[in-house]
XYZ file of C-alpha atoms in Angstrom:
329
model
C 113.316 -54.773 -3.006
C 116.853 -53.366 -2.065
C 115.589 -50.010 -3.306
C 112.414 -49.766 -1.382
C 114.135 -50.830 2.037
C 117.044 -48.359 1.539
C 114.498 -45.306 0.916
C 111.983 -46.968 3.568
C 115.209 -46.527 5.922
C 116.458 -42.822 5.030
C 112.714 -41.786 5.773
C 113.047 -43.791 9.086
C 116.202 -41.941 9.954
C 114.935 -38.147 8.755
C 112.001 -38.343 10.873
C 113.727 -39.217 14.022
C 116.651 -36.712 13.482
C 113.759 -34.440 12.869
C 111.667 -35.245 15.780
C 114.815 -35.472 18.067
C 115.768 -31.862 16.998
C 112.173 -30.540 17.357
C 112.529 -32.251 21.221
C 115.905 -30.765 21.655
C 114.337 -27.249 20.256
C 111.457 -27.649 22.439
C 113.902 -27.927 25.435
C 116.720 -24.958 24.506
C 113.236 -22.657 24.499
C 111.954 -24.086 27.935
C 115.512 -23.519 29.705
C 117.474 -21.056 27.895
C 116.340 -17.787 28.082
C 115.540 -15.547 25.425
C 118.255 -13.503 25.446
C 121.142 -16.203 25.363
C 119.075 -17.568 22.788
C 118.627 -14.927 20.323
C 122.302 -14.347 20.822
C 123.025 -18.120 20.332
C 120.976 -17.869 17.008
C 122.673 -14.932 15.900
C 125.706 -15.897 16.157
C 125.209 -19.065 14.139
C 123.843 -17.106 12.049
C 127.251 -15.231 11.252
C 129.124 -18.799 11.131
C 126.950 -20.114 8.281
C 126.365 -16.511 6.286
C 128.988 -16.051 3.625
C 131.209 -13.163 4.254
C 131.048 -10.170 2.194
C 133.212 -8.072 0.229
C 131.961 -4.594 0.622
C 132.083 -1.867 3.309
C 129.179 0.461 3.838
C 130.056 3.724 5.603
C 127.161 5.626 7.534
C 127.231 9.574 6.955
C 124.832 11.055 8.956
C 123.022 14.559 8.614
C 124.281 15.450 12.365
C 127.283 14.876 14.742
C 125.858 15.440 17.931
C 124.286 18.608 17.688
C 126.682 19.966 15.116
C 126.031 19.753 11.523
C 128.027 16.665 9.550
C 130.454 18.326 7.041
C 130.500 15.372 5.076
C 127.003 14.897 4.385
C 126.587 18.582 3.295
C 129.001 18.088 1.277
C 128.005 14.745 0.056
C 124.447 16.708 -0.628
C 125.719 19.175 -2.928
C 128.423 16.855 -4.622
C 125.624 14.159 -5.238
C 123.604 16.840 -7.444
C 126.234 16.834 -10.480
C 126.365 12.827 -10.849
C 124.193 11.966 -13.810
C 121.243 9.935 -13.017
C 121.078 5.983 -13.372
C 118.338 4.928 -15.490
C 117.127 2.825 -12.468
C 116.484 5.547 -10.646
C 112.649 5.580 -9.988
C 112.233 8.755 -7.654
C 114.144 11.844 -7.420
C 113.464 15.523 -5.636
C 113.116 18.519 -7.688
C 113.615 21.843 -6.196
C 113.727 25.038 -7.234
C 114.391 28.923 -5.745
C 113.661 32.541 -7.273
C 117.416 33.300 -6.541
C 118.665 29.996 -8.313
C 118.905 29.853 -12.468
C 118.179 26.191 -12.853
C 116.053 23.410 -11.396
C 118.339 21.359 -8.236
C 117.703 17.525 -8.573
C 118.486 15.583 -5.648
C 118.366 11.699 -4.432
C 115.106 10.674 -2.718
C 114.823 8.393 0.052
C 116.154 4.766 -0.338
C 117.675 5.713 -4.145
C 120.922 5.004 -5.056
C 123.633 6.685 -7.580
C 127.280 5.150 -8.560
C 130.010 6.929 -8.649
C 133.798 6.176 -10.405
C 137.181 7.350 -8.608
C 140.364 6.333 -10.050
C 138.393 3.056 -11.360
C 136.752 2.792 -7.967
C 133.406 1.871 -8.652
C 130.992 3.629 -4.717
C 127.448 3.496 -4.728
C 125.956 6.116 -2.873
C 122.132 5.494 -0.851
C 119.976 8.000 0.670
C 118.127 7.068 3.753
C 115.276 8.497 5.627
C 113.949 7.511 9.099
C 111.462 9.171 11.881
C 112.241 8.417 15.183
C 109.131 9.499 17.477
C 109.911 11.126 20.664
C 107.436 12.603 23.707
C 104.990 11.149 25.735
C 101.796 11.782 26.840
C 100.140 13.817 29.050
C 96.342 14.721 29.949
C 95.328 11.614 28.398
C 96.345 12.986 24.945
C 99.104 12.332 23.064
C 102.054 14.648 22.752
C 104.527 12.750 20.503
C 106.819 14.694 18.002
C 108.524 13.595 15.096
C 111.940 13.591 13.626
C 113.359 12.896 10.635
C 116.605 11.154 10.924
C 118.684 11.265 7.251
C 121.806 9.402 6.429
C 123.533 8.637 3.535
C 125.449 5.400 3.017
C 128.391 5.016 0.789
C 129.652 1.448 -0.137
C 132.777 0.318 -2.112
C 135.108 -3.164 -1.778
C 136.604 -3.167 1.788
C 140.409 -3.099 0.186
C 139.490 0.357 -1.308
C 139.111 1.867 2.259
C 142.302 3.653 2.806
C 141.477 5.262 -1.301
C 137.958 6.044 -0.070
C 138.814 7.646 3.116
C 141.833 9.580 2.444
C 140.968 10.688 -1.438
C 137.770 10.119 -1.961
C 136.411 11.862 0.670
C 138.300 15.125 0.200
C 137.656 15.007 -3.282
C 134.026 15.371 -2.414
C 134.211 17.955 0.588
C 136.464 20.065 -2.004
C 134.373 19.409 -5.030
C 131.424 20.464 -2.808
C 133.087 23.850 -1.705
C 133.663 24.697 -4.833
C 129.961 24.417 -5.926
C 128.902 26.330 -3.397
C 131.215 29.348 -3.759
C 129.691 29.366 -7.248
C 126.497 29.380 -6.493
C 126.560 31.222 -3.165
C 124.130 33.716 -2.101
C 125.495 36.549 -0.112
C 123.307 36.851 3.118
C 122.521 40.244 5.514
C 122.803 39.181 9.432
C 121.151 41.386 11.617
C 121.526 40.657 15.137
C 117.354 40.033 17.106
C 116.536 39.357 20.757
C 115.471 36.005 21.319
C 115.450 35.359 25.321
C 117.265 35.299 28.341
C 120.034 32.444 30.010
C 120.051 31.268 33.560
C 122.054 34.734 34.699
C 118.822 36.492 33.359
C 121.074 37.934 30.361
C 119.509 38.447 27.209
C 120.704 36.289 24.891
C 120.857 37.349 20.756
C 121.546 35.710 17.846
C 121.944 36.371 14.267
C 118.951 36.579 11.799
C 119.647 36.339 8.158
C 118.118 37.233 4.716
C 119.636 37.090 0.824
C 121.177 40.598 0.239
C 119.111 41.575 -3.060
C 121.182 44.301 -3.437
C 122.184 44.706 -7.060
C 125.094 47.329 -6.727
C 128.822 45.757 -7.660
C 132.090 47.337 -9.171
C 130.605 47.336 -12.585
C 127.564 49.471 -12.460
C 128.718 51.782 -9.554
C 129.376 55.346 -10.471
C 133.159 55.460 -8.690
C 136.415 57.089 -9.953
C 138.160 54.324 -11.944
C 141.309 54.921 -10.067
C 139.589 54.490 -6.962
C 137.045 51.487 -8.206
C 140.707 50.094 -9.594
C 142.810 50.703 -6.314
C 139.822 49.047 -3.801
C 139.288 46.218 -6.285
C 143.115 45.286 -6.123
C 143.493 45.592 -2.403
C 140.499 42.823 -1.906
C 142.350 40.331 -3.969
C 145.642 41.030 -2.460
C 144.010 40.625 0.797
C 142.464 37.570 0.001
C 145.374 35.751 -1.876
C 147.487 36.938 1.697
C 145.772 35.223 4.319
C 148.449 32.638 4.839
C 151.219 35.383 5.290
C 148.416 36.874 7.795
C 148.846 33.455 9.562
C 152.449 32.565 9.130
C 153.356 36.264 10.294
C 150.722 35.638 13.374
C 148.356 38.266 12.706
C 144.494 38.586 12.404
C 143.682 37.510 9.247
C 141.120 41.112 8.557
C 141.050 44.245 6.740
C 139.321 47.680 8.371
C 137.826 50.345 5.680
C 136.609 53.652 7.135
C 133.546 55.301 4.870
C 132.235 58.134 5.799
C 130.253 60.958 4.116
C 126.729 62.240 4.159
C 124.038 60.199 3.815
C 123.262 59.238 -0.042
C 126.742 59.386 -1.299
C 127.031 55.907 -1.807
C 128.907 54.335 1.388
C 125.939 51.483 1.367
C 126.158 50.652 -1.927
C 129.825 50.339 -2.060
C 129.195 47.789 1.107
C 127.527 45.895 -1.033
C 129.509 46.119 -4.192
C 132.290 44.714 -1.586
C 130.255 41.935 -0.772
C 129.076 40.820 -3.857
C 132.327 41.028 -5.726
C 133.930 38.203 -2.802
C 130.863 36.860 -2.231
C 130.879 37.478 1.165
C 128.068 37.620 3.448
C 127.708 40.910 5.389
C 126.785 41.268 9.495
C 124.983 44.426 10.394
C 125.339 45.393 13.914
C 124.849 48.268 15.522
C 127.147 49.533 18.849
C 123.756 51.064 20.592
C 122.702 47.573 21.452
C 126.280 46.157 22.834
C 126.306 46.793 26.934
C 129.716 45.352 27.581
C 132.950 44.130 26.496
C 132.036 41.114 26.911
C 128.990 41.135 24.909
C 131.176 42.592 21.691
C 133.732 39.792 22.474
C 131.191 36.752 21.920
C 128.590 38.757 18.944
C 132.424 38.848 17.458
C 133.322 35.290 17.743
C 129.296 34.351 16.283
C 130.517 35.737 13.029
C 131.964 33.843 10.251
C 135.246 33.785 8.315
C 134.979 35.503 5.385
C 132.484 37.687 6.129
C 132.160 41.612 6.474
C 131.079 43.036 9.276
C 129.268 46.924 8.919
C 129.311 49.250 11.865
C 126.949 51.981 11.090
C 127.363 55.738 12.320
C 130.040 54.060 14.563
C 130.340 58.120 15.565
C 126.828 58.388 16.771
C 127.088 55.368 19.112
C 130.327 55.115 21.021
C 131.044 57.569 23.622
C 134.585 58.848 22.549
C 136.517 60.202 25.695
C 139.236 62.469 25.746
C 142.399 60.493 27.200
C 144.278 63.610 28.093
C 141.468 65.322 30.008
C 140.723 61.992 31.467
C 144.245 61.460 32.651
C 144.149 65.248 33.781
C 141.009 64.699 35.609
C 142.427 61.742 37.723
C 145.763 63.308 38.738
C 143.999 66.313 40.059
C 141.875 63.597 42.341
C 145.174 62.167 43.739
């Protein structure tokens, strides 16, 4: 008899604390708004959800309109840890100039990672975010895809993470890709015109397939030995270049008629640093200024060819020119 009252009571007392909170629920949504609400909710939310011990880090493809170092990096130093048996899906690619087949993370996998007993787990993620309107009663809507990769560890490993880890991968990454670097040709093409109505050109680019390097070139060994020597000792220097507060560059001047080789020794050049080579030619340059900023569009370590630079620059005599001006004063 004690039993049944005492269970008779509890379900007495659950069903009006549950129909007072139901009243008291039915209230909050008539006079709180939604948005005081949802933040009301979510906040209790936080109170009652355990805390956790990891930090995720967001990498994203882009940094404004710039290009995220660290997730180009993080793309090529992904590719050489070994794959979890989990993993379900991965991307395969493959290119004529490459010698093995690339496999890389597809969307929402993961891969682990150790660093001095740091255990990170790396995630790839893939989003499209949809932007346009319409217009004419048809839609016009184009889509993006948004990439990111996140990288998550224990939250007392952050200062390790972000101040080894992280430069272990950017330098790891550099590395891979001076090895398997493709030298490019630039060529400079017209593309359109700014607000000033001046043209406006930019830099096209294609693999060099040139095959000629120090080895098979038919060139004096003296003179193969002495140009060979002066690229590494040029290269090895460029901190005295700094330190001494010079121009970190190096001018050769070929010249000869054509078919003796000057193109092919270009390219020899190139493919011995791996260096990617800018073609541009003075006939399409109409000011100072317009050598100045094709200049500063080129990148370090790069060589930049200036073809029949005879042909194309109007070479004035300074003495008659200096003659010709005192005889007008």
């Amino acid at each position: 008899m004690t039993t049944t009252t005492t269970a008779s009571s509890m379900f007495s007392a659950y069903a009006s604390f549950a129909g007072s909170m139901m009243l008291v629920r039915s209230m909050a949504n008539q006079l709180i708004p939604d948005p005081i609400r949802s933040y009301l909710y979510s906040k209790l939310n936080y109170l009652f959800t355990p805390l956790s011990s990891n930090l995720t880090m967001i990498i994203d493809e882009l940094s404004g309109a710039a290009r995220n170092q660290v997730y180009d990096a993080a793309e090529v130093y992904l590719k050489t840890i070994a794959i979890s048996p989990s993993t379900e899906r991965l991307r395969v690619r493959k290119t004529s100039r490459q010698k093995s087949i690339t496999i890389a993370m597809h969307k929402d996998e993961q891969l682990s990672d150790i660093f001095h007993n740091v255990k990170l787990t790396w995630r790839f993620k893939s989003t499209e975010a949809t932007n346009g309107g319409s217009g004419g009663g048809r839609s016009n809507k184009k889509s993006a895809e948004k990439r990111h990769f996140e990288l998550s560890f224990h939250k007392k490993h952050k200062d390790k993470v972000i101040d080894s880890y992280l430069p272990h991968v950017l330098a790891r990454a550099d590395a891979i890709k001076e090895e398997q670097k493709v030298v490019k040709l630039y060529s400079r093409s017209l593309c359109s015109y700014d607000d000033d109505m001046t043209m406006i050109s930019s830099w096209g680019s294609a693999n060099m397939e040139h095959p000629s390097t120090f080895e098979t070139m038919a060139l004096d060994p003296e003179m193969k030995k002495m140009i060979m020597e002066d690229l590494e000792r040029f290269v090895r220097r460029r901190e005295f270049y700094k330190k001494a507060g010079k121009a970190w560059k190096r001018g050769y001047l070929l010249y000869g008629p054509p078919g003796t080789g000057k193109s092919s020794l270009i390219a020899a050049m190139a493919n011995y640093l791996k260096y990617d080579v800018y073609d541009l030619e003075l006939a399409s340059i109409y000011s100072n200024h317009e050598l100045r900023r094709v200049l500063l569009s080129t990148t370090n370590r790069s060589i930049l060819v200036i073809e029949d630079i005879d042909c194309t620059v109007d070479l004035k005599n300074r003495k008659l020119k200096d003659k010709d001006l005192s005889s007008r004063t």
